[in-house]
């Protein structure tokens, strides 16, 4: 009944169907992996809001080089871990991170090095501040960092990519992205290759909220690609079965006689 499936044409159709369905299944698996990655990030964000902070040194490796260098990169699973670290702020090397949005408003995040007892430092995001009303070339009003020894608790953040060196703008340092490796050469000490976003900013600063990943979107893509794969296989099977059955009886009267039938027909 299905001998025609072995013909070159239908073998080609079968190969295309299998290839297309396989690609769609793989795309679904890729989206499933993205779903798990984003779900893990969201789980770490949730855990970071309630978990007790742990020592920074126990989560990410300390720098071992000289001034202007960074330590080892943090492991991926350490992002959003609540950490605690004690040191002294260095306001002379404070940096403003421009173009940061909080609650729909664009402003600055305040990045201040915290120097530890051994002379190494970690960058601390002390919070977000609105820009000056007089324009972008005017430094915003930033609350001063507390003096003396302080203990900071916050969420560990990995370095952002494609960051550059700080630039002087209206008497203060600015950057667009927080990349410790690019910032380190401008500092008189070695720093961690990560930064800490504080849980409780000082008065005048706003906490930078954790943005959760849209994992459900990836779950929807998984179902979409696998549904497309099933529809592709079903469509091939439907067409093959229809071809095997031949034309419907009610369509036979619509067909015109071929030349052989016309030659043997008897005129009336």
PDB file of C-alpha atoms in Angstrom:
ATOM      1  CA  UNK A   1       0.000   0.000   0.000  1.00  0.00           C
ATOM      2  CA  UNK A   2       2.869   2.348   0.790  1.00  0.00           C
ATOM      3  CA  UNK A   3       5.382   1.252  -1.877  1.00  0.00           C
ATOM      4  CA  UNK A   4       5.497   4.785  -3.192  1.00  0.00           C
ATOM      5  CA  UNK A   5       7.269   5.812   0.045  1.00  0.00           C
ATOM      6  CA  UNK A   6      10.405   4.153  -1.345  1.00  0.00           C
ATOM      7  CA  UNK A   7      10.405   6.387  -4.428  1.00  0.00           C
ATOM      8  CA  UNK A   8      13.081   9.110  -4.586  1.00  0.00           C
ATOM      9  CA  UNK A   9      10.528  11.869  -4.231  1.00  0.00           C
ATOM     10  CA  UNK A  10       8.959  10.532  -1.040  1.00  0.00           C
ATOM     11  CA  UNK A  11      12.334   9.507   0.364  1.00  0.00           C
ATOM     12  CA  UNK A  12      13.349  13.138  -0.087  1.00  0.00           C
ATOM     13  CA  UNK A  13      10.181  14.285   1.672  1.00  0.00           C
ATOM     14  CA  UNK A  14      10.918  11.900   4.544  1.00  0.00           C
ATOM     15  CA  UNK A  15      14.501  13.145   4.898  1.00  0.00           C
ATOM     16  CA  UNK A  16      13.375  16.777   4.949  1.00  0.00           C
ATOM     17  CA  UNK A  17      10.695  15.975   7.522  1.00  0.00           C
ATOM     18  CA  UNK A  18      13.130  14.171   9.840  1.00  0.00           C
ATOM     19  CA  UNK A  19      15.730  16.950   9.487  1.00  0.00           C
ATOM     20  CA  UNK A  20      13.223  19.721  10.154  1.00  0.00           C
ATOM     21  CA  UNK A  21      11.707  17.906  13.151  1.00  0.00           C
ATOM     22  CA  UNK A  22      15.172  17.176  14.564  1.00  0.00           C
ATOM     23  CA  UNK A  23      16.175  20.832  14.316  1.00  0.00           C
ATOM     24  CA  UNK A  24      12.966  21.883  16.080  1.00  0.00           C
ATOM     25  CA  UNK A  25      13.519  19.338  18.856  1.00  0.00           C
ATOM     26  CA  UNK A  26      17.081  20.617  19.347  1.00  0.00           C
ATOM     27  CA  UNK A  27      15.834  24.202  19.483  1.00  0.00           C
ATOM     28  CA  UNK A  28      13.341  23.106  22.119  1.00  0.00           C
ATOM     29  CA  UNK A  29      16.127  21.458  24.135  1.00  0.00           C
ATOM     30  CA  UNK A  30      18.197  24.639  23.882  1.00  0.00           C
ATOM     31  CA  UNK A  31      15.278  26.697  25.195  1.00  0.00           C
ATOM     32  CA  UNK A  32      14.766  24.122  27.957  1.00  0.00           C
ATOM     33  CA  UNK A  33      18.387  24.603  29.017  1.00  0.00           C
ATOM     34  CA  UNK A  34      17.870  28.390  29.000  1.00  0.00           C
ATOM     35  CA  UNK A  35      14.759  27.890  31.126  1.00  0.00           C
ATOM     36  CA  UNK A  36      16.722  25.938  33.740  1.00  0.00           C
ATOM     37  CA  UNK A  37      19.503  28.543  33.746  1.00  0.00           C
ATOM     38  CA  UNK A  38      17.081  31.398  34.307  1.00  0.00           C
ATOM     39  CA  UNK A  39      15.081  29.451  36.887  1.00  0.00           C
ATOM     40  CA  UNK A  40      18.313  28.791  38.807  1.00  0.00           C
ATOM     41  CA  UNK A  41      19.125  32.513  38.774  1.00  0.00           C
ATOM     42  CA  UNK A  42      15.657  33.336  40.098  1.00  0.00           C
ATOM     43  CA  UNK A  43      16.073  30.716  42.827  1.00  0.00           C
ATOM     44  CA  UNK A  44      19.386  32.278  43.862  1.00  0.00           C
ATOM     45  CA  UNK A  45      17.776  35.726  43.936  1.00  0.00           C
ATOM     46  CA  UNK A  46      15.013  34.415  46.198  1.00  0.00           C
ATOM     47  CA  UNK A  47      17.542  32.675  48.439  1.00  0.00           C
ATOM     48  CA  UNK A  48      19.662  35.815  48.619  1.00  0.00           C
ATOM     49  CA  UNK A  49      16.825  37.823  50.130  1.00  0.00           C
ATOM     50  CA  UNK A  50      16.523  35.590  53.185  1.00  0.00           C
ATOM     51  CA  UNK A  51      19.744  33.620  53.573  1.00  0.00           C
ATOM     52  CA  UNK A  52      22.248  34.589  56.246  1.00  0.00           C
ATOM     53  CA  UNK A  53      25.291  36.336  54.736  1.00  0.00           C
ATOM     54  CA  UNK A  54      28.580  34.461  54.515  1.00  0.00           C
ATOM     55  CA  UNK A  55      32.135  35.821  54.435  1.00  0.00           C
ATOM     56  CA  UNK A  56      33.152  37.223  51.046  1.00  0.00           C
ATOM     57  CA  UNK A  57      36.483  35.366  51.143  1.00  0.00           C
ATOM     58  CA  UNK A  58      34.636  32.052  51.385  1.00  0.00           C
ATOM     59  CA  UNK A  59      32.662  32.705  48.202  1.00  0.00           C
ATOM     60  CA  UNK A  60      35.120  34.271  45.762  1.00  0.00           C
ATOM     61  CA  UNK A  61      38.900  34.105  45.661  1.00  0.00           C
ATOM     62  CA  UNK A  62      40.886  37.079  46.918  1.00  0.00           C
ATOM     63  CA  UNK A  63      43.314  38.859  44.586  1.00  0.00           C
ATOM     64  CA  UNK A  64      46.906  37.740  44.971  1.00  0.00           C
ATOM     65  CA  UNK A  65      48.643  40.224  42.669  1.00  0.00           C
ATOM     66  CA  UNK A  66      49.884  43.726  43.203  1.00  0.00           C
ATOM     67  CA  UNK A  67      48.051  47.060  42.877  1.00  0.00           C
ATOM     68  CA  UNK A  68      45.970  47.413  39.754  1.00  0.00           C
ATOM     69  CA  UNK A  69      45.198  43.697  39.417  1.00  0.00           C
ATOM     70  CA  UNK A  70      42.081  41.607  40.017  1.00  0.00           C
ATOM     71  CA  UNK A  71      41.487  38.270  41.670  1.00  0.00           C
ATOM     72  CA  UNK A  72      40.028  35.104  40.146  1.00  0.00           C
ATOM     73  CA  UNK A  73      36.616  35.246  38.513  1.00  0.00           C
ATOM     74  CA  UNK A  74      33.745  34.104  40.732  1.00  0.00           C
ATOM     75  CA  UNK A  75      31.979  30.845  39.973  1.00  0.00           C
ATOM     76  CA  UNK A  76      28.683  31.228  38.139  1.00  0.00           C
ATOM     77  CA  UNK A  77      26.639  29.690  40.965  1.00  0.00           C
ATOM     78  CA  UNK A  78      27.882  32.354  43.418  1.00  0.00           C
ATOM     79  CA  UNK A  79      25.935  35.193  41.795  1.00  0.00           C
ATOM     80  CA  UNK A  80      23.359  36.734  44.173  1.00  0.00           C
ATOM     81  CA  UNK A  81      24.918  35.027  47.195  1.00  0.00           C
ATOM     82  CA  UNK A  82      24.569  37.216  50.290  1.00  0.00           C
ATOM     83  CA  UNK A  83      28.022  38.064  51.584  1.00  0.00           C
ATOM     84  CA  UNK A  84      29.499  40.169  54.351  1.00  0.00           C
ATOM     85  CA  UNK A  85      32.813  41.997  54.373  1.00  0.00           C
ATOM     86  CA  UNK A  86      34.507  44.467  56.736  1.00  0.00           C
ATOM     87  CA  UNK A  87      36.748  47.313  55.691  1.00  0.00           C
ATOM     88  CA  UNK A  88      37.119  51.060  55.235  1.00  0.00           C
ATOM     89  CA  UNK A  89      35.566  53.006  52.358  1.00  0.00           C
ATOM     90  CA  UNK A  90      37.873  54.918  50.019  1.00  0.00           C
ATOM     91  CA  UNK A  91      35.729  57.861  48.807  1.00  0.00           C
ATOM     92  CA  UNK A  92      38.698  59.349  46.909  1.00  0.00           C
ATOM     93  CA  UNK A  93      38.284  56.609  44.289  1.00  0.00           C
ATOM     94  CA  UNK A  94      34.490  56.574  44.194  1.00  0.00           C
ATOM     95  CA  UNK A  95      32.965  56.006  40.741  1.00  0.00           C
ATOM     96  CA  UNK A  96      29.505  56.813  39.391  1.00  0.00           C
ATOM     97  CA  UNK A  97      27.934  54.242  37.072  1.00  0.00           C
ATOM     98  CA  UNK A  98      25.808  56.178  34.608  1.00  0.00           C
ATOM     99  CA  UNK A  99      22.710  55.141  32.695  1.00  0.00           C
ATOM    100  CA  UNK A 100      21.270  52.867  35.383  1.00  0.00           C
ATOM    101  CA  UNK A 101      17.511  52.546  35.645  1.00  0.00           C
ATOM    102  CA  UNK A 102      15.558  52.072  38.866  1.00  0.00           C
ATOM    103  CA  UNK A 103      11.757  52.251  38.945  1.00  0.00           C
ATOM    104  CA  UNK A 104      11.668  53.722  35.448  1.00  0.00           C
ATOM    105  CA  UNK A 105      14.097  56.579  36.199  1.00  0.00           C
ATOM    106  CA  UNK A 106      17.628  56.787  34.795  1.00  0.00           C
ATOM    107  CA  UNK A 107      20.352  57.776  37.235  1.00  0.00           C
ATOM    108  CA  UNK A 108      23.652  56.630  38.734  1.00  0.00           C
ATOM    109  CA  UNK A 109      24.830  53.773  40.877  1.00  0.00           C
ATOM    110  CA  UNK A 110      27.495  54.747  43.409  1.00  0.00           C
ATOM    111  CA  UNK A 111      30.515  52.430  43.359  1.00  0.00           C
ATOM    112  CA  UNK A 112      32.929  52.901  46.270  1.00  0.00           C
ATOM    113  CA  UNK A 113      35.982  50.717  46.988  1.00  0.00           C
ATOM    114  CA  UNK A 114      35.994  49.084  50.413  1.00  0.00           C
ATOM    115  CA  UNK A 115      39.595  48.496  51.537  1.00  0.00           C
ATOM    116  CA  UNK A 116      40.051  45.374  53.673  1.00  0.00           C
ATOM    117  CA  UNK A 117      42.486  44.965  56.511  1.00  0.00           C
ATOM    118  CA  UNK A 118      45.088  43.282  54.262  1.00  0.00           C
ATOM    119  CA  UNK A 119      45.145  46.229  51.851  1.00  0.00           C
ATOM    120  CA  UNK A 120      43.065  44.592  49.138  1.00  0.00           C
ATOM    121  CA  UNK A 121      39.649  46.002  48.205  1.00  0.00           C
ATOM    122  CA  UNK A 122      36.235  45.086  46.876  1.00  0.00           C
ATOM    123  CA  UNK A 123      33.973  47.424  44.915  1.00  0.00           C
ATOM    124  CA  UNK A 124      30.725  48.130  46.744  1.00  0.00           C
ATOM    125  CA  UNK A 125      27.606  49.376  44.974  1.00  0.00           C
ATOM    126  CA  UNK A 126      26.217  51.598  47.730  1.00  0.00           C
ATOM    127  CA  UNK A 127      22.958  52.285  45.874  1.00  0.00           C
ATOM    128  CA  UNK A 128      21.277  54.386  43.197  1.00  0.00           C
ATOM    129  CA  UNK A 129      20.900  58.161  43.053  1.00  0.00           C
ATOM    130  CA  UNK A 130      18.958  60.465  40.747  1.00  0.00           C
ATOM    131  CA  UNK A 131      20.860  62.732  38.355  1.00  0.00           C
ATOM    132  CA  UNK A 132      21.286  66.422  39.081  1.00  0.00           C
ATOM    133  CA  UNK A 133      18.400  68.588  37.918  1.00  0.00           C
ATOM    134  CA  UNK A 134      20.829  70.874  36.093  1.00  0.00           C
ATOM    135  CA  UNK A 135      21.844  68.172  33.611  1.00  0.00           C
ATOM    136  CA  UNK A 136      24.135  65.237  32.975  1.00  0.00           C
ATOM    137  CA  UNK A 137      27.331  67.330  33.183  1.00  0.00           C
ATOM    138  CA  UNK A 138      26.631  68.196  36.807  1.00  0.00           C
ATOM    139  CA  UNK A 139      27.539  65.698  39.507  1.00  0.00           C
ATOM    140  CA  UNK A 140      24.529  64.338  41.406  1.00  0.00           C
ATOM    141  CA  UNK A 141      24.191  64.779  45.147  1.00  0.00           C
ATOM    142  CA  UNK A 142      25.752  61.611  46.532  1.00  0.00           C
ATOM    143  CA  UNK A 143      25.599  60.887  50.275  1.00  0.00           C
ATOM    144  CA  UNK A 144      29.094  60.507  51.678  1.00  0.00           C
ATOM    145  CA  UNK A 145      30.339  57.030  52.490  1.00  0.00           C
ATOM    146  CA  UNK A 146      30.577  56.362  56.231  1.00  0.00           C
ATOM    147  CA  UNK A 147      34.028  56.747  57.731  1.00  0.00           C
ATOM    148  CA  UNK A 148      35.967  54.270  59.805  1.00  0.00           C
ATOM    149  CA  UNK A 149      35.620  50.510  59.790  1.00  0.00           C
ATOM    150  CA  UNK A 150      32.264  49.285  58.491  1.00  0.00           C
ATOM    151  CA  UNK A 151      30.727  45.889  57.864  1.00  0.00           C
ATOM    152  CA  UNK A 152      28.802  45.618  54.592  1.00  0.00           C
ATOM    153  CA  UNK A 153      26.212  42.984  53.766  1.00  0.00           C
ATOM    154  CA  UNK A 154      24.919  42.571  50.242  1.00  0.00           C
ATOM    155  CA  UNK A 155      24.562  40.438  47.145  1.00  0.00           C
ATOM    156  CA  UNK A 156      27.616  39.287  45.234  1.00  0.00           C
ATOM    157  CA  UNK A 157      27.569  40.373  41.606  1.00  0.00           C
ATOM    158  CA  UNK A 158      29.837  39.065  38.828  1.00  0.00           C
ATOM    159  CA  UNK A 159      31.763  41.477  36.598  1.00  0.00           C
ATOM    160  CA  UNK A 160      29.817  43.021  33.745  1.00  0.00           C
ATOM    161  CA  UNK A 161      31.208  42.582  30.260  1.00  0.00           C
ATOM    162  CA  UNK A 162      32.666  45.141  27.852  1.00  0.00           C
ATOM    163  CA  UNK A 163      33.383  47.739  30.515  1.00  0.00           C
ATOM    164  CA  UNK A 164      36.010  50.457  30.127  1.00  0.00           C
ATOM    165  CA  UNK A 165      38.203  52.602  32.319  1.00  0.00           C
ATOM    166  CA  UNK A 166      36.588  55.350  34.383  1.00  0.00           C
ATOM    167  CA  UNK A 167      36.444  58.762  32.721  1.00  0.00           C
ATOM    168  CA  UNK A 168      36.509  62.147  34.377  1.00  0.00           C
ATOM    169  CA  UNK A 169      33.210  64.021  33.938  1.00  0.00           C
ATOM    170  CA  UNK A 170      32.656  67.341  35.714  1.00  0.00           C
ATOM    171  CA  UNK A 171      35.163  66.517  38.425  1.00  0.00           C
ATOM    172  CA  UNK A 172      34.049  62.941  39.167  1.00  0.00           C
ATOM    173  CA  UNK A 173      34.777  59.491  37.711  1.00  0.00           C
ATOM    174  CA  UNK A 174      32.163  57.749  35.586  1.00  0.00           C
ATOM    175  CA  UNK A 175      31.788  54.386  33.901  1.00  0.00           C
ATOM    176  CA  UNK A 176      29.019  52.698  31.959  1.00  0.00           C
ATOM    177  CA  UNK A 177      29.517  49.095  33.057  1.00  0.00           C
ATOM    178  CA  UNK A 178      31.048  47.568  36.183  1.00  0.00           C
ATOM    179  CA  UNK A 179      34.070  45.576  35.017  1.00  0.00           C
ATOM    180  CA  UNK A 180      36.656  45.275  37.828  1.00  0.00           C
ATOM    181  CA  UNK A 181      39.432  44.251  35.412  1.00  0.00           C
ATOM    182  CA  UNK A 182      39.025  47.578  33.576  1.00  0.00           C
ATOM    183  CA  UNK A 183      38.738  49.606  36.790  1.00  0.00           C
ATOM    184  CA  UNK A 184      41.651  47.989  38.669  1.00  0.00           C
ATOM    185  CA  UNK A 185      44.504  49.759  36.803  1.00  0.00           C
ATOM    186  CA  UNK A 186      43.184  53.105  38.084  1.00  0.00           C
ATOM    187  CA  UNK A 187      43.293  52.003  41.751  1.00  0.00           C
ATOM    188  CA  UNK A 188      46.231  51.814  44.170  1.00  0.00           C
ATOM    189  CA  UNK A 189      45.384  48.299  45.359  1.00  0.00           C
ATOM    190  CA  UNK A 190      44.297  44.906  44.041  1.00  0.00           C
ATOM    191  CA  UNK A 191      40.542  44.253  43.927  1.00  0.00           C
ATOM    192  CA  UNK A 192      38.173  41.311  43.749  1.00  0.00           C
ATOM    193  CA  UNK A 193      36.835  40.380  40.320  1.00  0.00           C
ATOM    194  CA  UNK A 194      33.274  40.940  41.547  1.00  0.00           C
ATOM    195  CA  UNK A 195      31.347  43.586  43.431  1.00  0.00           C
ATOM    196  CA  UNK A 196      28.862  43.731  46.284  1.00  0.00           C
ATOM    197  CA  UNK A 197      25.451  45.412  45.974  1.00  0.00           C
ATOM    198  CA  UNK A 198      24.389  46.504  49.473  1.00  0.00           C
ATOM    199  CA  UNK A 199      21.137  45.334  51.019  1.00  0.00           C
ATOM    200  CA  UNK A 200      20.444  48.512  52.982  1.00  0.00           C
ATOM    201  CA  UNK A 201      21.725  51.720  51.351  1.00  0.00           C
ATOM    202  CA  UNK A 202      22.350  54.839  53.410  1.00  0.00           C
ATOM    203  CA  UNK A 203      19.800  57.640  53.492  1.00  0.00           C
ATOM    204  CA  UNK A 204      19.606  59.402  50.145  1.00  0.00           C
ATOM    205  CA  UNK A 205      20.429  56.262  48.176  1.00  0.00           C
ATOM    206  CA  UNK A 206      18.000  53.707  46.718  1.00  0.00           C
ATOM    207  CA  UNK A 207      18.640  49.983  46.752  1.00  0.00           C
ATOM    208  CA  UNK A 208      19.272  48.538  43.300  1.00  0.00           C
ATOM    209  CA  UNK A 209      16.588  45.840  42.922  1.00  0.00           C
ATOM    210  CA  UNK A 210      17.351  42.365  41.674  1.00  0.00           C
ATOM    211  CA  UNK A 211      15.822  41.803  38.240  1.00  0.00           C
ATOM    212  CA  UNK A 212      14.441  38.313  37.854  1.00  0.00           C
ATOM    213  CA  UNK A 213      14.774  36.423  34.587  1.00  0.00           C
ATOM    214  CA  UNK A 214      11.721  35.661  32.448  1.00  0.00           C
ATOM    215  CA  UNK A 215      12.041  31.886  32.626  1.00  0.00           C
ATOM    216  CA  UNK A 216       8.408  31.306  31.615  1.00  0.00           C
ATOM    217  CA  UNK A 217       9.131  32.813  28.220  1.00  0.00           C
ATOM    218  CA  UNK A 218      11.701  30.099  27.561  1.00  0.00           C
ATOM    219  CA  UNK A 219       9.264  27.430  28.753  1.00  0.00           C
ATOM    220  CA  UNK A 220       6.778  28.738  26.190  1.00  0.00           C
ATOM    221  CA  UNK A 221       9.407  28.489  23.457  1.00  0.00           C
ATOM    222  CA  UNK A 222      10.069  24.864  24.432  1.00  0.00           C
ATOM    223  CA  UNK A 223       6.415  23.955  23.915  1.00  0.00           C
ATOM    224  CA  UNK A 224       6.302  25.965  20.689  1.00  0.00           C
ATOM    225  CA  UNK A 225       9.277  24.242  19.042  1.00  0.00           C
ATOM    226  CA  UNK A 226       8.200  20.760  20.105  1.00  0.00           C
ATOM    227  CA  UNK A 227       4.669  21.409  18.880  1.00  0.00           C
ATOM    228  CA  UNK A 228       6.078  22.503  15.520  1.00  0.00           C
ATOM    229  CA  UNK A 229       8.128  19.277  15.374  1.00  0.00           C
ATOM    230  CA  UNK A 230       5.050  17.149  16.086  1.00  0.00           C
ATOM    231  CA  UNK A 231       3.009  19.033  13.488  1.00  0.00           C
ATOM    232  CA  UNK A 232       5.752  18.518  10.883  1.00  0.00           C
ATOM    233  CA  UNK A 233       5.801  14.737  11.427  1.00  0.00           C
ATOM    234  CA  UNK A 234       2.018  14.578  11.523  1.00  0.00           C
ATOM    235  CA  UNK A 235       1.791  16.565   8.281  1.00  0.00           C
ATOM    236  CA  UNK A 236       4.108  14.138   6.531  1.00  0.00           C
ATOM    237  CA  UNK A 237       2.104  11.158   7.771  1.00  0.00           C
ATOM    238  CA  UNK A 238      -1.167  12.767   6.717  1.00  0.00           C
ATOM    239  CA  UNK A 239       0.059  13.454   3.175  1.00  0.00           C
ATOM    240  CA  UNK A 240       1.560   9.973   2.855  1.00  0.00           C
ATOM    241  CA  UNK A 241      -1.685   8.310   3.927  1.00  0.00           C
ATOM    242  CA  UNK A 242      -3.672  10.502   1.565  1.00  0.00           C
ATOM    243  CA  UNK A 243      -1.351   9.590  -1.317  1.00  0.00           C
ATOM    244  CA  UNK A 244      -1.642   5.885  -0.505  1.00  0.00           C
ATOM    245  CA  UNK A 245      -5.428   5.989  -0.560  1.00  0.00           C
ATOM    246  CA  UNK A 246      -5.482   7.586  -3.997  1.00  0.00           C
ATOM    247  CA  UNK A 247      -8.112  10.032  -5.237  1.00  0.00           C
ATOM    248  CA  UNK A 248     -11.484  10.090  -3.511  1.00  0.00           C
ATOM    249  CA  UNK A 249     -14.328   8.370  -5.416  1.00  0.00           C
ATOM    250  CA  UNK A 250     -16.307  11.571  -5.698  1.00  0.00           C
ATOM    251  CA  UNK A 251     -13.354  13.152  -7.509  1.00  0.00           C
ATOM    252  CA  UNK A 252     -13.122  10.474 -10.220  1.00  0.00           C
ATOM    253  CA  UNK A 253     -15.985  11.993 -12.230  1.00  0.00           C
ATOM    254  CA  UNK A 254     -14.106  15.264 -12.309  1.00  0.00           C
ATOM    255  CA  UNK A 255     -11.107  13.744 -14.032  1.00  0.00           C
ATOM    256  CA  UNK A 256     -10.885  14.018 -17.815  1.00  0.00           C
ATOM    257  CA  UNK A 257     -10.241  10.758 -19.744  1.00  0.00           C
ATOM    258  CA  UNK A 258      -6.650  10.283 -20.801  1.00  0.00           C
ATOM    259  CA  UNK A 259      -5.605   9.840 -24.446  1.00  0.00           C
ATOM    260  CA  UNK A 260      -5.721   6.020 -24.291  1.00  0.00           C
ATOM    261  CA  UNK A 261      -9.302   6.027 -23.051  1.00  0.00           C
ATOM    262  CA  UNK A 262     -10.276   8.569 -25.689  1.00  0.00           C
ATOM    263  CA  UNK A 263      -8.813   6.412 -28.454  1.00  0.00           C
ATOM    264  CA  UNK A 264     -10.860   3.343 -27.493  1.00  0.00           C
ATOM    265  CA  UNK A 265     -14.093   5.181 -26.886  1.00  0.00           C
ATOM    266  CA  UNK A 266     -16.974   4.463 -29.333  1.00  0.00           C
ATOM    267  CA  UNK A 267     -18.624   7.574 -30.758  1.00  0.00           C
ATOM    268  CA  UNK A 268     -22.350   7.691 -30.453  1.00  0.00           C
TER     269      UNK A 268
END
